[in-house]
Every structure is written in structure tokens, then in C-alpha cells.
Short mmCIF file of C-alpha atoms in Angstrom, two decimals:
data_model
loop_
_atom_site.label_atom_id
_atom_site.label_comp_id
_atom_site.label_asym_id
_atom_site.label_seq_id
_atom_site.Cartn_x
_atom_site.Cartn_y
_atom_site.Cartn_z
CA UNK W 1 13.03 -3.86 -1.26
CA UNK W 2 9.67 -5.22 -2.53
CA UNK W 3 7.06 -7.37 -0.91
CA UNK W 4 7.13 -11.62 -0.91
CA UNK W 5 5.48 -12.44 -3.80
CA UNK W 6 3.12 -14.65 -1.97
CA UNK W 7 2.70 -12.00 0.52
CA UNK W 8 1.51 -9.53 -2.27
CA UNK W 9 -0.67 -11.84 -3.74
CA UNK W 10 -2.57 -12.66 -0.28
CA UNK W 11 -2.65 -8.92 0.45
CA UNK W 12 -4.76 -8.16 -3.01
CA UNK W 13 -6.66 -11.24 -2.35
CA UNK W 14 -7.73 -9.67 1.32
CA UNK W 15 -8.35 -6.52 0.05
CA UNK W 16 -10.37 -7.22 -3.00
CA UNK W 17 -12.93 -9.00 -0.70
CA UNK W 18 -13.07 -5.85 0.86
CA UNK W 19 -13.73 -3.55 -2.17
CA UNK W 20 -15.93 -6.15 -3.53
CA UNK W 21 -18.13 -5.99 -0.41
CA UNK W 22 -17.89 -1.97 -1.22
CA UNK W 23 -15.86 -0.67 1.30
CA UNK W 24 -13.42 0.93 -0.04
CA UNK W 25 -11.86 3.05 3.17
CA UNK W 26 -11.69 -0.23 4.65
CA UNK W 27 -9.63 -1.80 2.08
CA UNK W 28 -7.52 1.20 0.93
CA UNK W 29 -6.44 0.96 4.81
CA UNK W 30 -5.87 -2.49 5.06
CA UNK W 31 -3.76 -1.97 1.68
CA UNK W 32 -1.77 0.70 3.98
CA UNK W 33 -1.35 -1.17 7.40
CA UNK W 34 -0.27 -4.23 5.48
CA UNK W 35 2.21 -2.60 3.58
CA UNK W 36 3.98 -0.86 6.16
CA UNK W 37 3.80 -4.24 7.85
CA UNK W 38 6.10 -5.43 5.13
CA UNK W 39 8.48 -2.79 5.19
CA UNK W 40 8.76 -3.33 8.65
CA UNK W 41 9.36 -7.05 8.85
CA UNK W 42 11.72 -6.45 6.06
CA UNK W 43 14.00 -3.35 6.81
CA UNK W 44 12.77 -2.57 10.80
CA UNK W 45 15.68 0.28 10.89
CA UNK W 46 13.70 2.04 7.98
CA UNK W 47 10.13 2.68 10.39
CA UNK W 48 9.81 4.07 13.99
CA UNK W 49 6.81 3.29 15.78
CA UNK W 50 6.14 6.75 15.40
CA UNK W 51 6.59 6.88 11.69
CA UNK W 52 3.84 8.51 9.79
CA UNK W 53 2.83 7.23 6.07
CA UNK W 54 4.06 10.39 4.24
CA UNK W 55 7.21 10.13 6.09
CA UNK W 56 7.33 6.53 5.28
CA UNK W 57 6.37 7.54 1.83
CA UNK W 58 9.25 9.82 1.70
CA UNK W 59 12.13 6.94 2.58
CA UNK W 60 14.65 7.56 0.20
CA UNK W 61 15.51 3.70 1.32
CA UNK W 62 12.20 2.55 -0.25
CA UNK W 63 12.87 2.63 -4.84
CA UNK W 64 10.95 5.51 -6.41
CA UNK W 65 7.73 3.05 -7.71
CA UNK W 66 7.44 1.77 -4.10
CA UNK W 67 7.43 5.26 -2.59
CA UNK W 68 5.40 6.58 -5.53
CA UNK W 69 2.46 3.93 -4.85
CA UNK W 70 2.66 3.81 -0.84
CA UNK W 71 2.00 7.80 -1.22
CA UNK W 72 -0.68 7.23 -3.36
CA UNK W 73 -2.27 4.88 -0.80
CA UNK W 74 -1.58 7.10 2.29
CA UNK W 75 -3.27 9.85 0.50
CA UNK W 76 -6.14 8.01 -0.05
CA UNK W 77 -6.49 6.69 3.57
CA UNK W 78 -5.34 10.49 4.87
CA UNK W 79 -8.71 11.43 3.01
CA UNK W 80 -10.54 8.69 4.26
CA UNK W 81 -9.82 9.05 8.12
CA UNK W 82 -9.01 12.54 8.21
CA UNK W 83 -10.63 14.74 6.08
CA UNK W 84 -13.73 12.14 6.41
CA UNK W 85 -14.49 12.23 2.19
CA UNK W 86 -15.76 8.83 1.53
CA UNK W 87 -13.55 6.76 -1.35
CA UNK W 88 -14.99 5.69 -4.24
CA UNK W 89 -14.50 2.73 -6.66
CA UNK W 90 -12.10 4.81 -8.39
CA UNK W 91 -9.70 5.94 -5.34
CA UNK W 92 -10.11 2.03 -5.09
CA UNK W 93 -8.63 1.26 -7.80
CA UNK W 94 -5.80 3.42 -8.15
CA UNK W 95 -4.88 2.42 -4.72
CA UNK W 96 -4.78 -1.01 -5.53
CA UNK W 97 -3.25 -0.54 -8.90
CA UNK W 98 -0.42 1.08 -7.43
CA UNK W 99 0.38 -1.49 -4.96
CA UNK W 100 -0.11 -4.21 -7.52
CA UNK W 101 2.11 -2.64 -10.40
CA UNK W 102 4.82 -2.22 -7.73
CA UNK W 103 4.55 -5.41 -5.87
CA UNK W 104 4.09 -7.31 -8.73
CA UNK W 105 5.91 -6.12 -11.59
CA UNK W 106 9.58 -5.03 -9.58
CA UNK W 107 8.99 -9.04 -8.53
CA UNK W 108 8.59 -9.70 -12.40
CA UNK W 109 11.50 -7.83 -13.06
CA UNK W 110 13.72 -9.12 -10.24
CA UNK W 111 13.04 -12.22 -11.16
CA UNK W 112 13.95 -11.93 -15.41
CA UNK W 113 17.01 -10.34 -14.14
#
């Protein structure tokens, strides 16, 4: 599974407005809500309503890059919300960087195979 490519692109596009403002919680979350929003619509047997990120995170379902970046973006909101440690440009952009390389490049690839 990976994201619509127009989907992915509109996501970033959200998001960056978000960072660019400076709130980085904000759009590490949004990058998280989204994205389990996509899974959803796209495999609903894979997430309970009760699913938690790291167990989403943990989907064997899900390919190793996608489960690899959606872990590195629940992290980030886990220590956002929960442990109440403000993110920074950087946690920013490895969030993002992870969704994008994911999103975007396993489209790129799909699509030259």
C-alpha cells in the first residue's frame, strides 16, 4: 500500500503551511491523522477504531519504509501530546521527510516498474 499520489502531495502542501506558520506539533499531527486516514480508506481491515499509532506502526501489512516513517511520525506526536516536549524545526523535518520519501518515492518506483 502507499498513499494517492495526489493525496500525498495535498497532505505536504497542508502541512507545510503549518510548519511554515511554526507550529510544528500541529503539523507533525496533522501528518499523523492524515496518514492513518489513508490507511484506513485504503485497507479498513488493517485499523480498529481503537488502533493506536505504534500498533499501527507495527502492521506487518503496511511495507517496511511505510511502517519505518509512520513510527517516526507517531513518535514525534507521542512527544508532542504526551510527554508535552515542544517539536522543533528539526523533529519537523524528519517527520515530514519520512512521509515524503515514502509517499513519494514507493509512488516513483511503482510507477517505473
Amino acid at each position: 500500500w502507499t498513499p494517492d499520489r495526489a493525496e500525498a502531495l495535498a497532505l505536504l502542501e497542508d502541512v507545510d503551511r503549518l510548519a511554515a506558520a511554526g507550529d510544528y506539533a500541529e503539523a507533525v499531527h496533522l501528518l499523523l491523522r492524515r496518514s492513518v486516514g489513508q490507511i484506513a480508506a485504503a485497507r479498513p481491515a488493517w485499523i480498529e477504531p481503537a488502533s493506536t499509532a505504534r500498533e499501527i506502526a507495527a502492521l506487518d501489512a503496511l511495507p517496511a519504509r511505510a511502517r519505518a516513517a509512520f513510527a517516526l511520525i507517531a513518535e514525534r506526536v507521542e512527544r508532542s501530546r504526551f510527554a508535552l516536549r515542544a517539536l522543533v524545526l528539526e523533529d519537523w523535518q524528519a517527520a515530514r521527510a519520512a512521509y515524503a520519501d515514502f509517499a513519494l518515492n514507493e509512488l516513483a518506483a511503482e510507477g517505473a516498474a
